[in-house]
Short mmCIF file of C-alpha atoms in Angstrom, two decimals:
data_model
loop_
_atom_site.label_atom_id
_atom_site.label_comp_id
_atom_site.label_asym_id
_atom_site.label_seq_id
_atom_site.Cartn_x
_atom_site.Cartn_y
_atom_site.Cartn_z
CA MET A 1 23.26 7.77 42.97
CA GLN A 2 21.97 3.88 43.90
CA ASN A 3 18.63 5.63 44.60
CA GLU A 4 19.07 6.94 41.02
CA ILE A 5 19.61 4.03 39.47
CA ILE A 6 16.98 1.71 41.40
CA ASP A 7 14.17 4.97 40.59
CA LYS A 8 15.41 4.29 36.88
CA GLY A 9 15.12 0.30 37.06
CA ARG A 10 11.72 1.03 38.42
CA ARG A 11 10.57 3.25 35.51
CA ARG A 12 11.96 1.13 32.99
CA PHE A 13 9.77 -2.23 34.67
CA LEU A 14 6.71 -0.02 34.58
CA GLY A 15 7.17 1.05 31.06
CA VAL A 16 7.68 -2.50 30.09
CA ALA A 17 4.60 -3.37 32.04
CA ALA A 18 2.44 -0.61 31.07
CA GLY A 19 3.54 -1.34 27.45
CA ALA A 20 3.11 -5.38 27.77
CA ILE A 21 -0.54 -4.36 28.84
CA ALA A 22 -1.16 -2.33 25.82
CA ALA A 23 0.27 -4.71 23.44
CA ALA A 24 -2.35 -7.32 25.07
CA GLU A 25 -5.25 -4.61 24.06
CA LEU A 26 -4.20 -4.55 20.34
CA GLY A 27 -4.10 -8.20 20.61
CA LEU A 28 -0.77 -8.26 19.60
CA PRO A 29 1.50 -11.04 20.68
CA THR A 30 3.74 -11.20 23.78
CA LEU A 31 7.48 -10.26 23.68
CA ALA A 32 8.33 -14.40 24.03
CA GLN A 33 5.86 -14.79 20.94
CA ALA A 34 7.30 -12.17 19.09
CA GLN A 35 10.84 -14.03 19.18
CA ALA A 36 9.55 -17.06 16.90
CA PRO A 37 10.61 -17.22 13.51
CA SER A 38 8.47 -14.84 11.32
CA SER A 39 8.03 -16.94 8.58
CA ASN A 40 6.08 -19.59 10.68
CA ARG A 41 3.54 -16.91 11.61
CA SER A 42 0.45 -15.55 10.44
CA GLY A 43 0.75 -12.75 12.75
CA ALA A 44 -1.67 -10.65 14.57
CA ASP A 45 -4.74 -7.77 13.76
CA PHE A 46 -3.95 -4.43 15.25
CA GLY A 47 -8.01 -4.57 15.47
CA THR A 48 -9.66 -1.36 14.85
CA PRO A 49 -7.38 1.76 14.20
CA LYS A 50 -8.05 5.14 15.85
CA GLN A 51 -8.17 7.75 13.48
CA ILE A 52 -7.28 11.45 13.50
CA GLU A 53 -7.47 14.71 11.40
CA ALA A 54 -4.14 15.63 10.20
CA GLY A 55 -3.63 18.19 7.37
CA VAL A 56 -5.71 17.15 4.16
CA LEU A 57 -6.49 13.31 5.35
CA ASN A 58 -8.30 11.97 8.17
CA ILE A 59 -5.39 9.61 8.97
CA GLY A 60 -6.32 5.71 10.55
CA TYR A 61 -3.60 4.54 13.06
CA VAL A 62 -2.74 2.35 15.86
CA GLU A 63 -0.77 3.28 19.33
CA ALA A 64 0.66 1.52 21.41
CA GLY A 65 3.19 1.84 24.46
CA PRO A 66 3.35 4.97 27.27
CA ASN A 67 2.41 8.06 26.57
CA ASP A 68 5.42 9.54 28.10
CA GLY A 69 7.73 7.10 26.39
CA PRO A 70 10.26 8.18 23.39
CA VAL A 71 8.23 8.16 20.00
CA ALA A 72 8.66 5.85 17.30
CA LEU A 73 6.58 6.35 13.84
CA LEU A 74 6.65 2.90 11.49
CA LEU A 75 5.90 3.71 7.71
CA HIS A 76 4.59 1.05 5.52
CA GLY A 77 5.25 0.70 2.10
CA TRP A 78 3.35 -0.28 -1.19
CA PRO A 79 1.78 -2.91 -1.31
CA TYR A 80 1.90 -3.58 2.29
CA ASP A 81 -0.08 -1.57 4.88
CA ILE A 82 0.12 -1.32 8.78
CA HIS A 83 0.32 -5.26 9.62
CA SER A 84 4.12 -5.14 8.00
CA PHE A 85 4.60 -4.15 11.72
CA THR A 86 2.70 -6.71 13.98
CA GLU A 87 5.49 -8.47 15.40
CA VAL A 88 8.04 -5.23 15.65
CA VAL A 89 5.17 -2.84 17.84
CA PRO A 90 5.28 -5.27 20.97
CA LEU A 91 9.14 -5.39 20.65
CA LEU A 92 9.54 -1.63 21.02
CA VAL A 93 6.62 -1.27 23.68
CA ALA A 94 8.65 -3.82 25.72
CA ALA A 95 11.33 -1.75 25.41
CA GLY A 96 9.59 1.73 26.50
CA TYR A 97 8.60 3.32 23.45
CA ARG A 98 4.81 4.60 22.23
CA VAL A 99 4.90 3.07 18.85
CA ILE A 100 2.46 4.80 16.47
CA VAL A 101 1.94 2.86 12.99
CA PRO A 102 -0.16 4.50 10.68
CA HIS A 103 -2.02 3.88 7.14
CA LEU A 104 -0.51 5.91 4.44
CA ARG A 105 -3.03 7.79 2.37
CA GLY A 106 -4.94 5.43 -0.26
CA TYR A 107 -4.69 2.50 2.25
CA GLY A 108 -6.55 1.03 5.20
CA SER A 109 -8.85 3.78 7.11
CA THR A 110 -7.25 7.02 5.59
CA ARG A 111 -9.15 9.07 3.88
CA PHE A 112 -9.48 12.48 2.46
CA LEU A 113 -11.31 15.12 4.08
CA ALA A 114 -12.65 16.75 0.72
CA SER A 115 -14.15 14.85 -1.43
CA ASP A 116 -12.39 17.00 -4.41
CA ALA A 117 -8.80 16.69 -3.34
CA VAL A 118 -6.23 15.48 -5.56
CA ARG A 119 -5.52 11.95 -5.24
CA ASN A 120 -1.80 12.83 -4.95
CA GLY A 121 0.99 10.29 -4.21
CA GLN A 122 4.02 12.39 -4.80
CA GLN A 123 6.87 11.85 -2.32
CA SER A 124 7.13 15.06 -0.66
CA ALA A 125 2.84 14.82 -0.35
CA LEU A 126 3.44 12.10 1.84
CA ALA A 127 6.17 13.28 3.72
CA VAL A 128 4.21 15.89 4.67
CA ASP A 129 1.18 14.25 5.85
CA VAL A 130 3.47 12.50 8.64
CA ILE A 131 4.32 16.26 10.01
CA ASP A 132 0.55 16.64 10.22
CA LEU A 133 0.11 13.60 11.94
CA MET A 134 2.79 14.50 14.33
CA ASP A 135 1.58 17.94 14.86
CA ALA A 136 -1.72 16.20 15.50
CA LEU A 137 -0.81 14.19 17.85
CA GLY A 138 1.57 17.02 19.89
CA ILE A 139 4.76 14.75 18.75
CA ARG A 140 7.52 17.17 18.72
CA ARG A 141 9.97 14.66 17.95
CA ALA A 142 10.25 11.07 16.81
CA VAL A 143 12.21 7.91 15.51
CA LEU A 144 11.16 7.15 12.03
CA ALA A 145 11.40 3.88 10.54
CA GLY A 146 10.04 2.44 7.44
CA PHE A 147 10.44 0.37 4.29
CA ASP A 148 9.37 1.06 0.39
CA TRP A 149 7.38 4.01 -0.04
CA GLY A 150 7.72 4.10 3.97
CA ALA A 151 11.58 4.27 3.64
CA ARG A 152 11.74 7.13 1.42
CA THR A 153 8.71 9.18 3.25
CA ALA A 154 11.15 8.86 6.70
CA CYS A 155 14.04 9.85 4.90
CA ILE A 156 12.30 13.27 3.73
CA VAL A 157 11.24 14.01 6.86
CA ALA A 158 14.79 13.74 8.14
CA ALA A 159 16.01 15.65 5.54
CA LEU A 160 13.81 18.78 5.57
CA TRP A 161 12.52 18.63 9.02
CA PRO A 162 15.37 17.26 10.98
CA GLU A 163 14.45 18.67 14.25
CA ARG A 164 11.25 16.61 14.06
CA CYS A 165 13.32 13.32 13.75
CA ARG A 166 15.26 11.77 16.29
CA ALA A 167 16.84 9.27 14.39
CA LEU A 168 15.82 7.18 10.69
CA VAL A 169 16.23 3.46 10.18
CA SER A 170 15.49 3.26 6.44
CA VAL A 171 14.99 0.23 4.55
CA SER A 172 17.19 0.78 1.20
CA GLY A 173 18.76 3.23 2.27
CA TYR A 174 18.71 6.63 0.62
CA LEU A 175 15.33 6.67 -1.59
CA ILE A 176 14.92 10.27 -1.81
CA GLY A 177 14.54 10.77 -5.85
CA ASN A 178 13.19 13.61 -8.34
CA GLN A 179 11.57 13.52 -11.75
CA GLU A 180 14.61 14.45 -13.46
CA ALA A 181 16.31 11.54 -12.25
CA GLY A 182 13.35 9.34 -13.09
CA LYS A 183 13.16 10.16 -16.73
CA MET A 184 16.75 8.80 -17.06
CA PRO A 185 17.01 5.18 -18.74
CA LEU A 186 18.95 2.67 -17.05
CA PRO A 187 20.26 -0.79 -18.24
CA PRO A 188 17.79 -3.39 -19.46
CA ARG A 189 18.22 -5.65 -16.42
CA ALA A 190 17.39 -2.82 -14.19
CA GLU A 191 14.48 -1.48 -16.00
CA LEU A 192 12.76 -5.01 -16.28
CA SER A 193 12.45 -5.04 -12.24
CA TRP A 194 10.54 -2.14 -12.70
CA TRP A 195 8.18 -3.45 -15.12
CA TYR A 196 5.21 -2.36 -12.80
CA GLN A 197 6.13 1.22 -13.37
CA PHE A 198 5.66 1.14 -17.12
CA TYR A 199 2.29 -0.95 -16.84
CA PHE A 200 1.14 1.81 -14.19
CA ALA A 201 1.64 4.37 -16.91
CA THR A 202 -0.74 2.72 -19.20
CA SER A 203 -4.54 2.98 -19.11
CA ARG A 204 -4.63 -0.85 -19.91
CA GLY A 205 -2.58 -0.67 -16.36
CA ARG A 206 -4.45 1.56 -14.51
CA ALA A 207 -7.54 -0.55 -15.18
CA GLY A 208 -5.57 -4.04 -14.37
CA TYR A 209 -4.51 -2.61 -11.02
CA GLU A 210 -8.41 -1.35 -10.47
CA ALA A 211 -9.40 -5.17 -11.56
CA ASN A 212 -6.79 -7.37 -9.76
CA ARG A 213 -5.53 -5.36 -6.93
CA LYS A 214 -5.05 -8.24 -4.46
CA GLU A 215 -3.66 -10.46 -7.37
CA PHE A 216 -1.37 -7.96 -7.97
CA ALA A 217 0.23 -7.24 -4.50
CA ARG A 218 0.47 -11.16 -3.97
CA LEU A 219 2.47 -11.24 -6.95
CA ILE A 220 4.73 -8.32 -5.81
CA TRP A 221 5.02 -10.22 -2.17
CA GLN A 222 6.27 -13.26 -3.98
CA THR A 223 8.65 -11.59 -6.37
CA ALA A 224 10.28 -8.90 -3.73
CA SER A 225 10.68 -11.59 -1.19
CA PRO A 226 11.19 -14.64 -2.84
CA GLU A 227 12.19 -16.59 0.21
CA TRP A 228 8.88 -15.49 2.27
CA ARG A 229 6.48 -18.15 2.98
CA PHE A 230 3.81 -16.21 4.58
CA SER A 231 0.50 -17.16 5.04
CA ASP A 232 -2.86 -16.54 3.26
CA GLU A 233 -4.26 -15.73 6.77
CA ALA A 234 -1.31 -12.59 6.63
CA PHE A 235 -1.51 -11.61 2.90
CA GLU A 236 -5.74 -11.20 3.57
CA ARG A 237 -5.27 -9.14 6.61
CA SER A 238 -2.75 -6.79 5.08
CA ALA A 239 -4.99 -7.11 1.15
CA ARG A 240 -7.94 -5.12 3.15
CA SER A 241 -6.35 -2.28 3.52
CA PHE A 242 -6.57 -1.96 -0.61
CA ASP A 243 -10.10 -1.81 -0.56
CA ASN A 244 -9.60 1.86 0.25
CA PRO A 245 -11.41 3.99 -2.53
CA ASP A 246 -8.39 6.32 -2.93
CA HIS A 247 -5.96 3.27 -3.18
CA VAL A 248 -5.69 3.09 -7.30
CA SER A 249 -5.78 6.44 -7.89
CA ILE A 250 -2.62 6.89 -5.13
CA VAL A 251 -0.87 3.88 -6.62
CA ILE A 252 -0.80 5.11 -9.95
CA HIS A 253 -0.27 8.74 -9.70
CA ASN A 254 2.67 7.80 -7.25
CA TYR A 255 4.45 5.88 -10.26
CA ARG A 256 3.37 8.30 -12.62
CA TRP A 257 4.58 11.14 -10.88
CA ARG A 258 7.93 9.32 -10.69
CA LEU A 259 8.45 9.50 -14.20
CA GLY A 260 7.39 12.69 -15.24
CA LEU A 261 4.23 11.80 -16.52
CA ALA A 262 1.65 13.06 -14.04
CA ASP A 263 2.15 16.56 -12.57
CA GLY A 264 2.23 17.22 -8.67
CA GLU A 265 0.64 20.15 -6.75
CA ARG A 266 2.04 23.41 -6.57
CA ARG A 267 2.02 23.40 -3.00
CA TYR A 268 4.75 20.98 -2.84
CA ASP A 269 6.94 22.45 -5.67
CA ALA A 270 8.87 24.01 -3.21
CA LEU A 271 9.67 20.80 -0.92
CA GLU A 272 10.29 18.97 -4.65
CA GLN A 273 13.43 21.79 -5.66
CA SER A 274 14.71 21.08 -1.99
CA LEU A 275 14.60 17.09 -2.66
CA ALA A 276 16.20 17.26 -6.13
CA LYS A 277 19.40 18.39 -4.64
CA ALA A 278 19.49 15.10 -3.10
CA PRO A 279 20.21 16.92 0.59
CA ILE A 280 22.35 15.06 3.04
CA ILE A 281 20.45 13.67 6.07
CA GLY A 282 21.94 14.74 9.24
CA VAL A 283 20.26 12.74 11.86
CA PRO A 284 21.76 9.42 13.17
CA THR A 285 20.55 6.77 10.97
CA ILE A 286 20.67 3.05 10.38
CA THR A 287 19.94 1.43 6.94
CA MET A 288 18.98 -1.88 6.10
CA GLU A 289 18.59 -4.50 3.15
CA GLY A 290 17.53 -8.25 3.31
CA ASP A 291 19.67 -10.71 1.72
CA ALA A 292 16.95 -12.28 -0.62
CA ASN A 293 15.29 -8.59 -1.51
CA GLY A 294 14.00 -9.35 -5.17
CA ALA A 295 12.74 -5.58 -5.28
CA PRO A 296 14.85 -3.08 -7.19
CA HIS A 297 16.95 -1.35 -4.72
CA PRO A 298 19.94 0.58 -4.94
CA ALA A 299 23.58 -0.91 -3.57
CA PRO A 300 24.50 0.59 -0.14
CA ALA A 301 27.99 1.86 -1.18
CA SER A 302 25.78 3.92 -3.53
CA TYR A 303 24.28 6.16 -1.07
CA ALA A 304 26.53 6.12 2.38
CA ARG A 305 27.47 9.60 1.43
CA GLN A 306 24.35 11.10 1.72
CA PHE A 307 23.91 10.57 5.75
CA GLY A 308 26.12 12.95 7.76
CA ALA A 309 25.77 11.98 11.17
CA ARG A 310 26.02 8.74 12.99
CA TYR A 311 25.78 6.03 10.30
CA GLU A 312 25.40 2.32 10.13
CA HIS A 313 24.47 0.09 7.16
CA ARG A 314 23.06 -3.77 8.32
CA LEU A 315 22.55 -6.55 5.72
CA ILE A 316 20.04 -9.12 7.44
CA THR A 317 21.00 -12.55 6.12
CA GLY A 318 18.36 -15.87 6.16
CA GLY A 319 16.58 -15.03 3.14
CA ILE A 320 15.16 -11.93 4.35
CA GLY A 321 13.37 -10.04 1.44
CA HIS A 322 11.63 -6.69 0.60
CA ASN A 323 8.87 -6.66 3.54
CA LEU A 324 11.82 -6.59 5.93
CA PRO A 325 9.83 -5.50 9.58
CA GLN A 326 7.62 -8.40 8.71
CA GLU A 327 10.21 -10.85 7.64
CA ALA A 328 12.53 -10.27 10.45
CA PRO A 329 10.79 -7.98 13.17
CA GLN A 330 13.72 -8.95 15.86
CA ASP A 331 16.56 -7.38 13.29
CA PHE A 332 13.78 -4.58 12.66
CA ALA A 333 13.22 -3.69 16.14
CA ARG A 334 16.62 -3.47 17.23
CA ALA A 335 17.63 -1.21 14.71
CA VAL A 336 15.05 1.47 16.08
CA ILE A 337 16.42 0.79 19.75
CA ASP A 338 20.13 0.71 18.94
CA VAL A 339 19.72 4.12 16.15
CA ASP A 340 18.02 6.31 19.33
CA ALA A 341 20.66 4.93 21.83
CA VAL A 342 22.90 8.27 22.83
#
């Protein structure tokens, strides 16, 4: 037994050491540096992403940590990108994880393989992208963690492919939706917070987003995280991802599809029918919310029953807004580690 304990400690030490080297090669902050308050940091650049063909996409992604470690797959939202996780990655690497952070379709270096492919932003398409990426990388199971679009995508994978999901971390909880629910009116104050969704439903809105995507994103960052004092450098680092040639089409289709104003692809019909039933998620889950989230989000009590396995909700205080991984990286990384604990 003593030798077993020593061997486990040695493996743990080697995993952390290898992880620290991998983080350093990516230009990421060290574990000690990552503990600094994120509001005072501009973050680090991941450098040039790797590329891999997966399903209908050539996906850009960053990877760090030991190849034989448990996999944590981190998913960003709109209008953000992989750099929401620059300070999360070294924390997970130091804990022994192999961390994968992909650009969603329409962001960064991710591209469609076919020039005539439908620029589809519906929820199930993004979830299939994750399964295709895992297959391409030879990943059988992973902890899925995300926020905004990324949280919705992670929830869908956990609901429809639980055998591929070790555990789930979802900022703002259960975000699976359907078109019929999207057609139902909300109280006026709630509708007000979705102003951009209605703007995107118009030809003027599409043209406006095309012409002003960076200014638009900065406004969303400010309103969704009103107490987050992000730097110009941090914003510009992520804003480069919106130069993707498919970005506007994917974003506009995503929000129009939600309102039933745009069709999805027939190939995803069966998945959407399953999601419309609000399936229970049966994997260990931690949901999270920032105490200063200025974006539309449901109350935790409204979705707790949607999680059928080990479940916990965490409120992160201190003026934390919508982009929780970048604003509170220690809390986000801790949730990934804790939810995966046996």
